[in-house]
mmCIF file of C-alpha atoms and ligand atoms in Angstrom:
data_model
loop_
_atom_site.group_PDB
_atom_site.id
_atom_site.type_symbol
_atom_site.label_atom_id
_atom_site.label_comp_id
_atom_site.label_asym_id
_atom_site.label_seq_id
_atom_site.Cartn_x
_atom_site.Cartn_y
_atom_site.Cartn_z
ATOM 1 C CA MET M 1409 -20.666 39.865 -66.457
ATOM 2 C CA THR M 1410 -23.545 37.397 -67.032
ATOM 3 C CA GLU M 1411 -23.054 34.217 -68.999
ATOM 4 C CA SER M 1412 -24.866 35.610 -71.975
ATOM 5 C CA THR M 1413 -22.497 38.610 -72.248
ATOM 6 C CA ALA M 1414 -19.254 36.827 -71.381
ATOM 7 C CA SER M 1415 -16.980 36.095 -74.283
ATOM 8 C CA SER M 1416 -16.268 32.406 -74.883
ATOM 9 C CA ALA M 1417 -12.579 33.078 -74.036
ATOM 10 C CA THR M 1418 -13.614 34.514 -70.691
ATOM 11 C CA LEU M 1419 -15.887 31.581 -69.978
ATOM 12 C CA ALA M 1420 -13.142 29.105 -70.805
ATOM 13 C CA LEU M 1421 -11.021 30.698 -68.087
ATOM 14 C CA HIS M 1422 -13.893 30.958 -65.603
ATOM 15 C CA PRO M 1423 -15.783 27.679 -65.511
ATOM 16 C CA GLU M 1424 -18.793 28.381 -63.364
ATOM 17 C CA GLY M 1425 -18.039 28.596 -59.691
ATOM 18 C CA THR M 1426 -14.240 28.576 -59.928
ATOM 19 C CA SER M 1427 -11.859 31.399 -59.204
ATOM 20 C CA ARG M 1428 -8.632 32.454 -60.928
ATOM 21 C CA PHE M 1429 -6.973 32.181 -57.535
ATOM 22 C CA VAL M 1430 -7.867 28.480 -57.200
ATOM 23 C CA ARG M 1431 -7.008 27.807 -60.839
ATOM 24 C CA ALA M 1432 -3.573 29.347 -60.303
ATOM 25 C CA CYS M 1433 -3.032 27.187 -57.216
ATOM 26 C CA LEU M 1434 -3.605 24.191 -59.489
ATOM 27 C CA ARG M 1435 -1.327 25.592 -62.246
ATOM 28 C CA GLN M 1436 -4.277 25.922 -64.630
ATOM 29 C CA PRO M 1437 -4.336 28.774 -67.140
ATOM 30 C CA VAL M 1438 -5.852 32.061 -65.971
ATOM 31 C CA ASP M 1439 -6.794 35.320 -67.694
ATOM 32 C CA ARG M 1440 -4.389 37.252 -65.445
ATOM 33 C CA THR M 1441 -2.265 36.703 -62.356
ATOM 34 C CA PRO M 1442 -4.352 36.525 -59.200
ATOM 35 C CA VAL M 1443 -3.236 38.764 -56.340
ATOM 36 C CA TRP M 1444 -3.785 38.930 -52.572
ATOM 37 C CA PHE M 1445 -1.625 39.983 -49.615
ATOM 38 C CA LEU M 1446 -0.327 38.324 -46.466
ATOM 39 C CA ARG M 1447 -1.855 40.290 -43.528
ATOM 40 C CA GLN M 1448 -4.182 42.153 -45.830
ATOM 41 C CA ALA M 1449 -6.492 42.859 -42.870
ATOM 42 C CA GLY M 1450 -4.305 44.479 -40.251
ATOM 43 C CA ARG M 1451 -3.169 47.535 -38.434
ATOM 44 C CA TYR M 1452 -2.116 49.469 -41.538
ATOM 45 C CA MET M 1453 -5.763 49.685 -42.563
ATOM 46 C CA PRO M 1454 -7.953 52.379 -40.914
ATOM 47 C CA GLU M 1455 -11.065 50.239 -41.292
ATOM 48 C CA TYR M 1456 -9.406 47.505 -39.212
ATOM 49 C CA MET M 1457 -8.228 49.941 -36.562
ATOM 50 C CA ALA M 1458 -11.756 51.333 -36.280
ATOM 51 C CA VAL M 1459 -12.999 47.840 -35.355
ATOM 52 C CA ARG M 1460 -9.937 47.195 -33.215
ATOM 53 C CA LYS M 1461 -10.706 50.318 -31.121
ATOM 54 C CA HIS M 1462 -13.718 48.494 -29.662
ATOM 55 C CA HIS M 1463 -12.467 44.870 -29.599
ATOM 56 C CA THR M 1464 -9.353 42.939 -28.717
ATOM 57 C CA LEU M 1465 -7.658 40.864 -31.402
ATOM 58 C CA LEU M 1466 -8.971 37.630 -29.824
ATOM 59 C CA ASP M 1467 -12.514 39.071 -29.547
ATOM 60 C CA ILE M 1468 -12.431 39.805 -33.290
ATOM 61 C CA CYS M 1469 -11.197 36.272 -34.047
ATOM 62 C CA ARG M 1470 -13.815 34.644 -31.805
ATOM 63 C CA THR M 1471 -16.835 36.640 -32.997
ATOM 64 C CA PRO M 1472 -17.819 35.319 -36.444
ATOM 65 C CA ASP M 1473 -19.769 38.461 -37.493
ATOM 66 C CA ILE M 1474 -16.816 40.737 -36.769
ATOM 67 C CA ALA M 1475 -14.145 38.346 -38.121
ATOM 68 C CA ALA M 1476 -16.187 38.011 -41.352
ATOM 69 C CA GLU M 1477 -16.673 41.749 -41.610
ATOM 70 C CA VAL M 1478 -12.956 42.457 -41.197
ATOM 71 C CA THR M 1479 -12.077 39.791 -43.779
ATOM 72 C CA ILE M 1480 -14.597 41.091 -46.348
ATOM 73 C CA THR M 1481 -13.807 44.790 -45.812
ATOM 74 C CA ALA M 1482 -10.075 44.284 -46.439
ATOM 75 C CA ALA M 1483 -10.616 42.129 -49.551
ATOM 76 C CA GLU M 1484 -13.120 44.605 -51.029
ATOM 77 C CA ARG M 1485 -11.131 47.711 -50.182
ATOM 78 C CA LEU M 1486 -8.063 46.327 -51.915
ATOM 79 C CA GLY M 1487 -9.874 44.651 -54.844
ATOM 80 C CA VAL M 1488 -7.836 41.435 -54.395
ATOM 81 C CA ASP M 1489 -8.691 37.983 -55.803
ATOM 82 C CA ALA M 1490 -8.737 36.088 -52.524
ATOM 83 C CA ALA M 1491 -9.840 36.714 -48.938
ATOM 84 C CA ILE M 1492 -7.939 35.103 -46.061
ATOM 85 C CA ILE M 1493 -10.108 34.495 -43.084
ATOM 86 C CA PHE M 1494 -9.339 36.753 -40.159
ATOM 87 C CA ALA M 1495 -8.045 34.518 -37.404
ATOM 88 C CA ASP M 1496 -4.704 33.918 -35.693
ATOM 89 C CA LEU M 1497 -2.148 31.171 -35.917
ATOM 90 C CA LEU M 1498 -2.223 30.586 -32.188
ATOM 91 C CA LEU M 1499 -5.969 29.958 -31.713
ATOM 92 C CA PRO M 1500 -5.579 26.134 -31.602
ATOM 93 C CA LEU M 1501 -3.379 26.441 -28.493
ATOM 94 C CA THR M 1502 -6.429 27.199 -26.343
ATOM 95 C CA PRO M 1503 -8.367 23.954 -26.891
ATOM 96 C CA MET M 1504 -5.073 22.063 -26.525
ATOM 97 C CA GLY M 1505 -4.843 23.444 -23.002
ATOM 98 C CA LEU M 1506 -2.342 26.293 -23.390
ATOM 99 C CA ASP M 1507 -3.539 29.735 -22.488
ATOM 100 C CA PHE M 1508 -1.965 32.738 -24.146
ATOM 101 C CA GLU M 1509 -2.533 36.445 -24.623
ATOM 102 C CA PHE M 1510 -1.371 39.177 -26.928
ATOM 103 C CA VAL M 1511 0.624 41.727 -24.938
ATOM 104 C CA ALA M 1512 0.620 45.156 -26.571
ATOM 105 C CA GLY M 1513 3.958 45.798 -28.271
ATOM 106 C CA GLU M 1514 5.374 42.378 -27.381
ATOM 107 C CA GLY M 1515 3.293 39.921 -29.369
ATOM 108 C CA PRO M 1516 1.878 36.643 -28.109
ATOM 109 C CA GLN M 1517 2.761 35.254 -24.677
ATOM 110 C CA VAL M 1518 1.960 31.647 -23.694
ATOM 111 C CA HIS M 1519 1.391 31.513 -19.955
ATOM 112 C CA THR M 1520 2.951 28.124 -19.242
ATOM 113 C CA PRO M 1521 5.283 27.139 -22.087
ATOM 114 C CA ILE M 1522 5.879 23.445 -22.718
ATOM 115 C CA ARG M 1523 9.193 22.072 -21.500
ATOM 116 C CA SER M 1524 8.564 18.371 -20.745
ATOM 117 C CA LEU M 1525 7.257 15.164 -22.243
ATOM 118 C CA GLN M 1526 4.661 15.034 -19.434
ATOM 119 C CA HIS M 1527 3.302 18.417 -20.477
ATOM 120 C CA ILE M 1528 2.980 17.253 -24.060
ATOM 121 C CA GLN M 1529 1.229 14.082 -22.936
ATOM 122 C CA ALA M 1530 -1.318 16.250 -21.109
ATOM 123 C CA LEU M 1531 -2.144 18.341 -24.194
ATOM 124 C CA ARG M 1532 -5.744 17.816 -25.343
ATOM 125 C CA THR M 1533 -6.598 16.954 -28.966
ATOM 126 C CA ASP M 1534 -10.305 16.330 -28.434
ATOM 127 C CA ARG M 1535 -11.648 19.871 -28.215
ATOM 128 C CA VAL M 1536 -11.197 21.148 -31.744
ATOM 129 C CA ASP M 1537 -14.878 21.914 -31.887
ATOM 130 C CA ASP M 1538 -14.104 24.854 -29.625
ATOM 131 C CA LEU M 1539 -12.532 26.471 -32.712
ATOM 132 C CA SER M 1540 -15.726 26.288 -34.767
ATOM 133 C CA TYR M 1541 -16.123 30.102 -34.522
ATOM 134 C CA VAL M 1542 -13.552 30.248 -37.336
ATOM 135 C CA ALA M 1543 -15.694 27.970 -39.510
ATOM 136 C CA ARG M 1544 -18.789 30.115 -38.746
ATOM 137 C CA ALA M 1545 -16.884 33.190 -39.910
ATOM 138 C CA ILE M 1546 -15.845 31.390 -43.088
ATOM 139 C CA GLU M 1547 -19.454 30.499 -43.798
ATOM 140 C CA LYS M 1548 -20.349 34.146 -43.638
ATOM 141 C CA VAL M 1549 -17.485 35.166 -45.910
ATOM 142 C CA ALA M 1550 -18.332 32.393 -48.382
ATOM 143 C CA ALA M 1551 -21.956 33.467 -48.463
ATOM 144 C CA HIS M 1552 -20.911 37.053 -49.117
ATOM 145 C CA PHE M 1553 -18.608 36.115 -51.991
ATOM 146 C CA ALA M 1554 -20.765 33.318 -53.459
ATOM 147 C CA MET M 1555 -21.686 35.303 -56.546
ATOM 148 C CA PRO M 1556 -19.133 35.929 -59.308
ATOM 149 C CA ARG M 1557 -17.810 39.485 -59.535
ATOM 150 C CA PRO M 1558 -18.481 41.717 -62.577
ATOM 151 C CA ASP M 1559 -15.455 40.209 -64.391
ATOM 152 C CA GLY M 1560 -16.920 36.686 -63.980
ATOM 153 C CA ASP M 1561 -14.487 35.581 -61.303
ATOM 154 C CA ARG M 1562 -15.430 34.268 -57.891
ATOM 155 C CA LEU M 1563 -13.203 35.437 -55.040
ATOM 156 C CA GLY M 1564 -11.097 32.685 -53.489
ATOM 157 C CA ILE M 1565 -11.565 32.034 -49.770
ATOM 158 C CA ILE M 1566 -8.462 31.026 -47.899
ATOM 159 C CA GLY M 1567 -8.518 29.211 -44.580
ATOM 160 C CA PHE M 1568 -5.258 28.772 -42.690
ATOM 161 C CA CYS M 1569 -3.407 27.093 -39.879
ATOM 162 C CA GLY M 1570 0.152 27.002 -38.577
ATOM 163 C CA ALA M 1571 2.628 24.273 -39.443
ATOM 164 C CA PRO M 1572 3.656 21.986 -36.607
ATOM 165 C CA PHE M 1573 7.176 23.451 -36.230
ATOM 166 C CA THR M 1574 6.028 27.065 -36.110
ATOM 167 C CA LEU M 1575 3.223 26.387 -33.656
ATOM 168 C CA ALA M 1576 5.453 24.199 -31.516
ATOM 169 C CA SER M 1577 7.966 27.012 -31.344
ATOM 170 C CA TYR M 1578 5.380 29.306 -29.763
ATOM 171 C CA MET M 1579 4.250 26.564 -27.380
ATOM 172 C CA ILE M 1580 7.822 25.836 -26.258
ATOM 173 C CA GLU M 1581 9.442 29.306 -26.310
ATOM 174 C CA GLY M 1582 6.278 30.969 -24.927
ATOM 175 C CA GLY M 1583 6.357 33.656 -27.612
ATOM 176 C CA SER M 1584 8.464 34.996 -30.393
ATOM 177 C CA SER M 1585 12.092 33.866 -30.267
ATOM 178 C CA ARG M 1586 15.449 34.788 -31.584
ATOM 179 C CA ASN M 1587 17.415 31.549 -31.314
ATOM 180 C CA TYR M 1588 14.762 28.858 -30.655
ATOM 181 C CA VAL M 1589 17.007 27.269 -28.068
ATOM 182 C CA ASP M 1590 14.314 25.406 -26.128
ATOM 183 C CA THR M 1591 12.561 24.312 -29.322
ATOM 184 C CA LYS M 1592 15.758 22.876 -30.765
ATOM 185 C CA LYS M 1593 16.702 21.246 -27.440
ATOM 186 C CA MET M 1594 13.396 19.408 -27.535
ATOM 187 C CA MET M 1595 13.961 18.369 -31.171
ATOM 188 C CA TYR M 1596 17.446 17.047 -30.433
ATOM 189 C CA ALA M 1597 16.576 15.338 -27.120
ATOM 190 C CA ASN M 1598 15.351 12.210 -28.875
ATOM 191 C CA ASP M 1599 13.125 11.276 -25.939
ATOM 192 C CA GLY M 1600 9.903 10.974 -27.912
ATOM 193 C CA ALA M 1601 8.657 14.433 -26.891
ATOM 194 C CA TRP M 1602 9.116 16.119 -30.277
ATOM 195 C CA PRO M 1603 7.420 13.428 -32.424
ATOM 196 C CA LEU M 1604 4.522 13.278 -29.928
ATOM 197 C CA LEU M 1605 4.073 17.040 -30.076
ATOM 198 C CA MET M 1606 4.126 16.965 -33.923
ATOM 199 C CA GLU M 1607 1.576 14.159 -33.971
ATOM 200 C CA LYS M 1608 -0.770 15.872 -31.519
ATOM 201 C CA LEU M 1609 -0.542 19.159 -33.388
ATOM 202 C CA ASN M 1610 -1.335 17.486 -36.685
ATOM 203 C CA THR M 1611 -4.355 15.745 -35.194
ATOM 204 C CA VAL M 1612 -5.727 19.147 -34.123
ATOM 205 C CA LEU M 1613 -4.688 20.965 -37.289
ATOM 206 C CA VAL M 1614 -6.247 18.504 -39.671
ATOM 207 C CA ALA M 1615 -9.575 18.584 -37.794
ATOM 208 C CA TYR M 1616 -9.409 22.404 -37.721
ATOM 209 C CA ALA M 1617 -8.653 22.548 -41.461
ATOM 210 C CA ARG M 1618 -11.548 20.150 -42.072
ATOM 211 C CA GLN M 1619 -13.943 22.509 -40.298
ATOM 212 C CA GLN M 1620 -12.694 25.391 -42.443
ATOM 213 C CA VAL M 1621 -13.035 23.461 -45.696
ATOM 214 C CA GLU M 1622 -16.517 22.231 -44.827
ATOM 215 C CA ALA M 1623 -17.436 25.837 -44.091
ATOM 216 C CA GLY M 1624 -16.415 26.967 -47.562
ATOM 217 C CA ALA M 1625 -12.617 27.572 -47.634
ATOM 218 C CA ASP M 1626 -11.358 26.999 -51.208
ATOM 219 C CA CYS M 1627 -7.762 26.533 -50.124
ATOM 220 C CA ILE M 1628 -5.758 26.186 -46.909
ATOM 221 C CA GLN M 1629 -2.525 28.067 -46.343
ATOM 222 C CA ILE M 1630 -0.111 26.494 -43.882
ATOM 223 C CA PHE M 1631 2.121 29.096 -42.238
ATOM 224 C CA ASP M 1632 5.534 27.754 -41.300
ATOM 225 C CA SER M 1633 6.701 31.279 -40.751
ATOM 226 C CA TRP M 1634 9.755 30.561 -38.635
ATOM 227 C CA ILE M 1635 11.003 27.385 -40.368
ATOM 228 C CA GLY M 1636 13.965 29.427 -41.731
ATOM 229 C CA ALA M 1637 15.441 29.213 -38.209
ATOM 230 C CA LEU M 1638 16.402 25.569 -39.013
ATOM 231 C CA SER M 1639 19.273 24.198 -40.991
ATOM 232 C CA VAL M 1640 18.247 22.086 -43.955
ATOM 233 C CA THR M 1641 19.503 19.029 -42.086
ATOM 234 C CA ASP M 1642 17.315 19.745 -39.058
ATOM 235 C CA TYR M 1643 14.345 20.599 -41.249
ATOM 236 C CA ARG M 1644 14.653 17.300 -43.032
ATOM 237 C CA GLN M 1645 15.274 15.285 -39.905
ATOM 238 C CA TYR M 1646 12.619 16.751 -37.593
ATOM 239 C CA CYS M 1647 10.055 18.672 -39.623
ATOM 240 C CA LEU M 1648 9.755 17.451 -43.179
ATOM 241 C CA ALA M 1649 7.795 14.291 -42.248
ATOM 242 C CA PRO M 1650 5.284 16.033 -39.940
ATOM 243 C CA SER M 1651 4.839 18.894 -42.412
ATOM 244 C CA THR M 1652 4.309 16.440 -45.275
ATOM 245 C CA ASP M 1653 1.806 14.519 -43.170
ATOM 246 C CA LEU M 1654 -0.138 17.711 -42.514
ATOM 247 C CA VAL M 1655 -0.047 18.827 -46.178
ATOM 248 C CA GLN M 1656 -1.182 15.457 -47.442
ATOM 249 C CA ARG M 1657 -4.025 15.112 -44.962
ATOM 250 C CA ILE M 1658 -5.280 18.597 -45.797
ATOM 251 C CA LYS M 1659 -5.023 17.951 -49.535
ATOM 252 C CA ALA M 1660 -7.112 14.836 -48.947
ATOM 253 C CA LEU M 1661 -9.917 17.180 -47.824
ATOM 254 C CA GLY M 1662 -10.131 18.208 -51.483
ATOM 255 C CA VAL M 1663 -8.529 21.649 -51.503
ATOM 256 C CA PRO M 1664 -5.193 22.971 -52.685
ATOM 257 C CA VAL M 1665 -2.587 23.713 -49.995
ATOM 258 C CA ILE M 1666 -0.186 26.642 -49.904
ATOM 259 C CA TYR M 1667 2.904 26.092 -47.750
ATOM 260 C CA PHE M 1668 4.693 29.298 -46.694
ATOM 261 C CA GLY M 1669 7.784 30.100 -44.713
ATOM 262 C CA VAL M 1670 10.285 32.936 -44.351
ATOM 263 C CA ASP M 1671 14.060 32.729 -44.904
ATOM 264 C CA THR M 1672 13.612 29.511 -46.844
ATOM 265 C CA ALA M 1673 16.018 29.935 -49.764
ATOM 266 C CA SER M 1674 18.054 26.867 -48.825
ATOM 267 C CA MET M 1675 15.074 24.641 -48.051
ATOM 268 C CA LEU M 1676 12.704 25.274 -50.969
ATOM 269 C CA SER M 1677 13.325 21.965 -52.671
ATOM 270 C CA SER M 1678 12.747 20.197 -49.349
ATOM 271 C CA MET M 1679 9.544 22.179 -48.796
ATOM 272 C CA ALA M 1680 8.347 21.072 -52.226
ATOM 273 C CA GLU M 1681 8.735 17.463 -51.109
ATOM 274 C CA THR M 1682 5.735 17.999 -48.831
ATOM 275 C CA THR M 1683 3.694 17.886 -52.075
ATOM 276 C CA ALA M 1684 2.029 21.221 -51.293
ATOM 277 C CA ASP M 1685 0.286 22.559 -54.389
ATOM 278 C CA VAL M 1686 1.821 26.018 -53.886
ATOM 279 C CA ILE M 1687 5.022 27.092 -52.161
ATOM 280 C CA GLY M 1688 4.993 30.625 -50.692
ATOM 281 C CA LEU M 1689 8.272 32.405 -51.370
ATOM 282 C CA ASP M 1690 9.757 35.052 -49.091
ATOM 283 C CA TRP M 1691 11.137 38.182 -50.731
ATOM 284 C CA ARG M 1692 14.820 37.391 -50.463
ATOM 285 C CA THR M 1693 14.915 34.882 -53.284
ATOM 286 C CA PRO M 1694 14.400 36.058 -56.873
ATOM 287 C CA LEU M 1695 11.132 34.426 -57.976
ATOM 288 C CA ASP M 1696 12.582 32.551 -60.948
ATOM 289 C CA GLU M 1697 15.455 31.093 -58.866
ATOM 290 C CA GLY M 1698 12.997 30.082 -56.167
ATOM 291 C CA TRP M 1699 10.706 28.435 -58.658
ATOM 292 C CA ARG M 1700 13.681 26.541 -60.164
ATOM 293 C CA SER M 1701 14.554 25.153 -56.702
ATOM 294 C CA ILE M 1702 10.921 24.203 -56.115
ATOM 295 C CA GLY M 1703 10.576 22.618 -59.525
ATOM 296 C CA PRO M 1704 7.857 22.799 -62.139
ATOM 297 C CA GLY M 1705 5.472 20.580 -60.205
ATOM 298 C CA SER M 1706 4.338 23.267 -57.775
ATOM 299 C CA ALA M 1707 2.826 26.683 -58.141
ATOM 300 C CA VAL M 1708 4.491 29.629 -56.369
ATOM 301 C CA GLN M 1709 3.108 32.531 -54.394
ATOM 302 C CA GLY M 1710 4.978 35.761 -53.810
ATOM 303 C CA ASN M 1711 7.170 37.567 -53.424
ATOM 304 C CA LEU M 1712 7.384 41.359 -53.322
ATOM 305 C CA ASP M 1713 9.282 42.730 -50.289
ATOM 306 C CA PRO M 1714 6.494 44.188 -48.112
ATOM 307 C CA ILE M 1715 8.663 47.182 -47.310
ATOM 308 C CA THR M 1716 8.760 48.274 -50.974
ATOM 309 C CA LEU M 1717 5.175 49.378 -50.287
ATOM 310 C CA PHE M 1718 6.820 52.346 -48.531
ATOM 311 C CA ALA M 1719 8.915 53.278 -51.604
ATOM 312 C CA PRO M 1720 8.088 56.012 -54.140
ATOM 313 C CA LEU M 1721 5.642 54.746 -56.763
ATOM 314 C CA ASP M 1722 8.216 54.502 -59.546
ATOM 315 C CA VAL M 1723 10.389 52.183 -57.419
ATOM 316 C CA LEU M 1724 7.361 50.148 -56.337
ATOM 317 C CA GLU M 1725 6.168 49.790 -59.925
ATOM 318 C CA SER M 1726 9.566 48.513 -61.039
ATOM 319 C CA ARG M 1727 9.551 45.893 -58.282
ATOM 320 C CA VAL M 1728 6.047 44.717 -59.179
ATOM 321 C CA ARG M 1729 7.104 44.454 -62.814
ATOM 322 C CA GLU M 1730 10.188 42.515 -61.789
ATOM 323 C CA VAL M 1731 8.150 39.890 -59.936
ATOM 324 C CA LEU M 1732 5.779 39.487 -62.872
ATOM 325 C CA THR M 1733 8.653 39.348 -65.367
ATOM 326 C CA LEU M 1734 10.419 36.618 -63.370
ATOM 327 C CA ALA M 1735 7.116 34.639 -63.251
ATOM 328 C CA ASP M 1736 6.850 35.190 -67.052
ATOM 329 C CA GLY M 1737 3.155 34.392 -67.221
ATOM 330 C CA ARG M 1738 3.717 30.712 -66.460
ATOM 331 C CA PRO M 1739 0.585 29.050 -65.085
ATOM 332 C CA GLY M 1740 0.820 28.737 -61.330
ATOM 333 C CA HIS M 1741 1.906 32.149 -60.101
ATOM 334 C CA ILE M 1742 -0.075 33.933 -57.394
ATOM 335 C CA PHE M 1743 1.149 37.469 -56.787
ATOM 336 C CA ASN M 1744 1.688 38.286 -53.108
ATOM 337 C CA LEU M 1745 4.216 39.749 -50.737
ATOM 338 C CA GLY M 1746 7.196 37.822 -49.405
ATOM 339 C CA HIS M 1747 5.755 38.314 -45.863
ATOM 340 C CA GLY M 1748 2.966 40.255 -44.232
ATOM 341 C CA ILE M 1749 2.031 43.906 -44.663
ATOM 342 C CA VAL M 1750 3.450 45.838 -41.730
ATOM 343 C CA PRO M 1751 1.765 48.671 -39.748
ATOM 344 C CA GLY M 1752 2.180 52.100 -41.363
ATOM 345 C CA THR M 1753 2.048 50.801 -44.954
ATOM 346 C CA PRO M 1754 0.214 53.255 -47.191
ATOM 347 C CA VAL M 1755 -3.084 51.654 -48.182
ATOM 348 C CA ASP M 1756 -3.103 53.501 -51.506
ATOM 349 C CA SER M 1757 0.163 51.827 -52.477
ATOM 350 C CA VAL M 1758 -1.319 48.399 -51.788
ATOM 351 C CA ILE M 1759 -4.311 49.213 -53.957
ATOM 352 C CA GLN M 1760 -1.972 50.536 -56.666
ATOM 353 C CA VAL M 1761 -0.084 47.185 -56.667
ATOM 354 C CA VAL M 1762 -3.385 45.339 -57.261
ATOM 355 C CA GLU M 1763 -4.049 47.651 -60.179
ATOM 356 C CA TRP M 1764 -0.575 47.125 -61.676
ATOM 357 C CA VAL M 1765 -0.696 43.335 -61.291
ATOM 358 C CA ARG M 1766 -4.034 43.424 -63.136
ATOM 359 C CA GLN M 1767 -2.703 45.637 -65.950
ATOM 360 C CA PHE M 1768 0.744 44.115 -66.436
ATOM 361 C CA SER M 1769 -0.230 40.489 -66.094
ATOM 362 C CA ILE M 1770 -3.075 40.606 -68.631
ATOM 363 C CA ALA M 1771 -0.418 41.387 -71.249
ATOM 364 C CA LYS M 1772 1.661 38.413 -70.029
ATOM 365 C CA HIS M 1773 -1.247 35.959 -70.139
ATOM 366 C CA ALA M 1774 -2.709 36.957 -73.490
ATOM 367 C CA PRO M 1775 -2.893 35.451 -75.921
ATOM 368 C CA ALA M 1776 -0.164 32.798 -76.132
ATOM 369 C CA HIS M 1777 -0.103 31.750 -72.463
ATOM 370 C CA ALA M 1778 -3.880 31.898 -72.051
ATOM 371 C CA THR M 1779 -4.558 29.408 -74.798
ATOM 372 C CA THR M 1780 -2.189 26.653 -73.685
ATOM 373 C CA ARG M 1781 -4.827 24.364 -72.214
HETATM 374 O O1 CP3 W 65 -5.245 39.378 -43.228
HETATM 375 C C1 CP3 W 65 -4.632 38.625 -42.468
HETATM 376 O O2 CP3 W 65 -3.632 37.977 -42.841
HETATM 377 C C2 CP3 W 65 -5.105 38.564 -41.039
HETATM 378 C C3 CP3 W 65 -5.212 37.272 -40.388
HETATM 379 C C4 CP3 W 65 -3.989 36.834 -39.619
HETATM 380 C C5 CP3 W 65 -3.607 37.278 -38.330
HETATM 381 N N1 CP3 W 65 -2.580 36.508 -37.881
HETATM 382 C C6 CP3 W 65 -4.248 38.341 -37.516
HETATM 383 C C7 CP3 W 65 -3.372 39.132 -36.631
HETATM 384 C C8 CP3 W 65 -3.108 35.844 -39.970
HETATM 385 C C9 CP3 W 65 -3.033 35.067 -41.307
HETATM 386 C C10 CP3 W 65 -2.237 35.630 -38.897
HETATM 387 C C11 CP3 W 65 -1.176 34.586 -38.866
HETATM 388 C C12 CP3 W 65 -0.139 34.640 -37.834
HETATM 389 N N2 CP3 W 65 -0.269 34.969 -36.546
HETATM 390 C C13 CP3 W 65 1.167 34.258 -38.076
HETATM 391 C C14 CP3 W 65 1.721 33.744 -39.375
HETATM 392 C C15 CP3 W 65 1.869 34.806 -40.384
HETATM 393 C C16 CP3 W 65 3.182 35.435 -40.423
HETATM 394 O O3 CP3 W 65 3.274 36.642 -40.185
HETATM 395 O O4 CP3 W 65 4.159 34.744 -40.767
HETATM 396 C C17 CP3 W 65 1.869 34.393 -36.883
HETATM 397 C C18 CP3 W 65 3.337 34.142 -36.666
HETATM 398 C C19 CP3 W 65 0.958 34.823 -35.930
HETATM 399 C C20 CP3 W 65 1.173 35.064 -34.454
HETATM 400 C C21 CP3 W 65 1.022 36.500 -34.172
HETATM 401 N N3 CP3 W 65 -0.203 37.166 -34.159
HETATM 402 C C22 CP3 W 65 2.008 37.410 -33.805
HETATM 403 C C23 CP3 W 65 3.517 37.086 -33.721
HETATM 404 C C24 CP3 W 65 1.391 38.638 -33.614
HETATM 405 C C25 CP3 W 65 1.999 39.905 -33.103
HETATM 406 C C26 CP3 W 65 2.675 40.609 -34.203
HETATM 407 C C27 CP3 W 65 2.484 42.096 -34.151
HETATM 408 O O5 CP3 W 65 2.645 42.627 -35.254
HETATM 409 O O6 CP3 W 65 2.182 42.630 -33.079
HETATM 410 C C28 CP3 W 65 0.000 38.479 -33.870
HETATM 411 C C29 CP3 W 65 -1.013 39.526 -33.803
HETATM 412 C C30 CP3 W 65 -1.922 39.649 -34.970
HETATM 413 N N4 CP3 W 65 -2.584 38.628 -35.604
HETATM 414 C C31 CP3 W 65 -2.259 40.882 -35.638
HETATM 415 C C32 CP3 W 65 -3.175 40.551 -36.650
HETATM 416 C C33 CP3 W 65 -3.860 41.483 -37.611
HETATM 417 C C34 CP3 W 65 -1.747 42.253 -35.167
HETATM 418 C C35 CP3 W 65 -2.794 43.224 -35.025
HETATM 419 C C36 CP3 W 65 -3.507 43.436 -33.733
HETATM 420 O O7 CP3 W 65 -2.928 43.380 -32.654
HETATM 421 O O8 CP3 W 65 -4.677 43.743 -33.879
#
C-alpha cells in the first residue's frame, strides 16, 4: 500500500519505517498482533534442509549470503512479522577461545569445557570482530526487507545472543546438561570465577549485539533458555545482576530487548527486574497469569506450546484463540511459541497459525484497542 492509498488509520499505526513488531515490543498500539516463531528457520522446513544438505550448520552461520537466504526464506514462506537472523547461540565461544562442534544427534560439544578460574582468566574478549559475519548477514536481510510490505508494515529484524548463565552452562558442562552440576558448583564456589565469567561474557555479548544493531537489527532477543534450571534464590543471587547488566547495556544501543527463558513460571517477576522491554513466556504458564507476574511495565511474547502444531487443526485453532484471548488485545503482545519449533512440525500448520493470528487479532485490536493512543 502506498502512502496515497493508505487510510489515515493505517498510517497512524504504521509511521513510516516502523514495524508492528517493534511497536508491540514498546507496548504501542498496533493494527493486529505481530507473530513470529522461535526456530522458524530449522529442520522442519524443507527449504532449510535443502540448504543443509550441502552445508554444515556452522558453514551456514558463517556465510552471510547463505545465512541471509535461510533467514529470508523462512520469514517469507511463513508470512511472519519478524525475521530472526540465522545464527547460533554458541558462536561467541569461538573468539573467546573455546572450540566446539555440533555432533549429529547429540547437539553441541565444547572440546575443553571450563572448570577453573585460570581457564576463565585465559578467555579472550578482544576478538569479537571475528563474529562480524553475523552483522554482514543482518545487513543483507535488512536490505531485503527495507521496503514496507503491501499492508504498509516493515518486517522486524531480530538479532540475538545468549544470556550469560545459559552460555556459561554450555562452556562449563561442555554441552547440554540435565542437572547443571558443574555450572552450579562454580556459582556456589565463591572464588571469583563465576563473576569473572559473567563479566567477560557480557563484554563480548554487548560488543556482538552492537555489531548486530549497527547492521540493522531492530531488536535483540536474549536467550536464557536454561535459566529454569535455577531456583529463584540462585537466579537472584548469581544471575539477575549480570542479566540486568546485559539487558541495560543492549537497551542503551537504542533497540528493544526481549528476554526469554524456559521453565520460568516462578522467576518471571525477577526476570522483569532486568528491565527488558519484552519477556518471552514459555508455554507452561497461562499468558494472563504470566503477564500478571511480569507486571504491566513489560510486553510479553508467547506462548503456544510448539507441540500443539502437531495437533488436528480444530485443537490447534482453539489453542491459538486461547493465547489471543488471554492477551485480550492489550498493547504489548507478540504472538510466538513457548519454545522453538521442533523437527517434524507440519509447515502448513505453522502457516495456518500465522493466518489465524492475523484474522483473530484484528477483531481484538479494532476499534476500541486500536484508538487508545
Ligand atoms: O530461526 C531460528 O530461530 C534459527 C536460528 C537459531 C539457531 N539456534 C540455529 C540452529 C537460533 C535462534 C538458535 C539459538 C540457540 N542455539 C539456542 C537458544 C534457543 C533455544 O532453543 O532455547 C540454543 C540453546 C542453541 C544451541 C544449540 N544449537 C543446540 C542445543 C542445538 C542442537 C539442538 C538440536 O535440535 O539438534 C543447536 C543446533 C541448531 N541451531 C539448529 C538450528 C536450526 C539445528 C539444526 C541443524 O543441525 O541444522
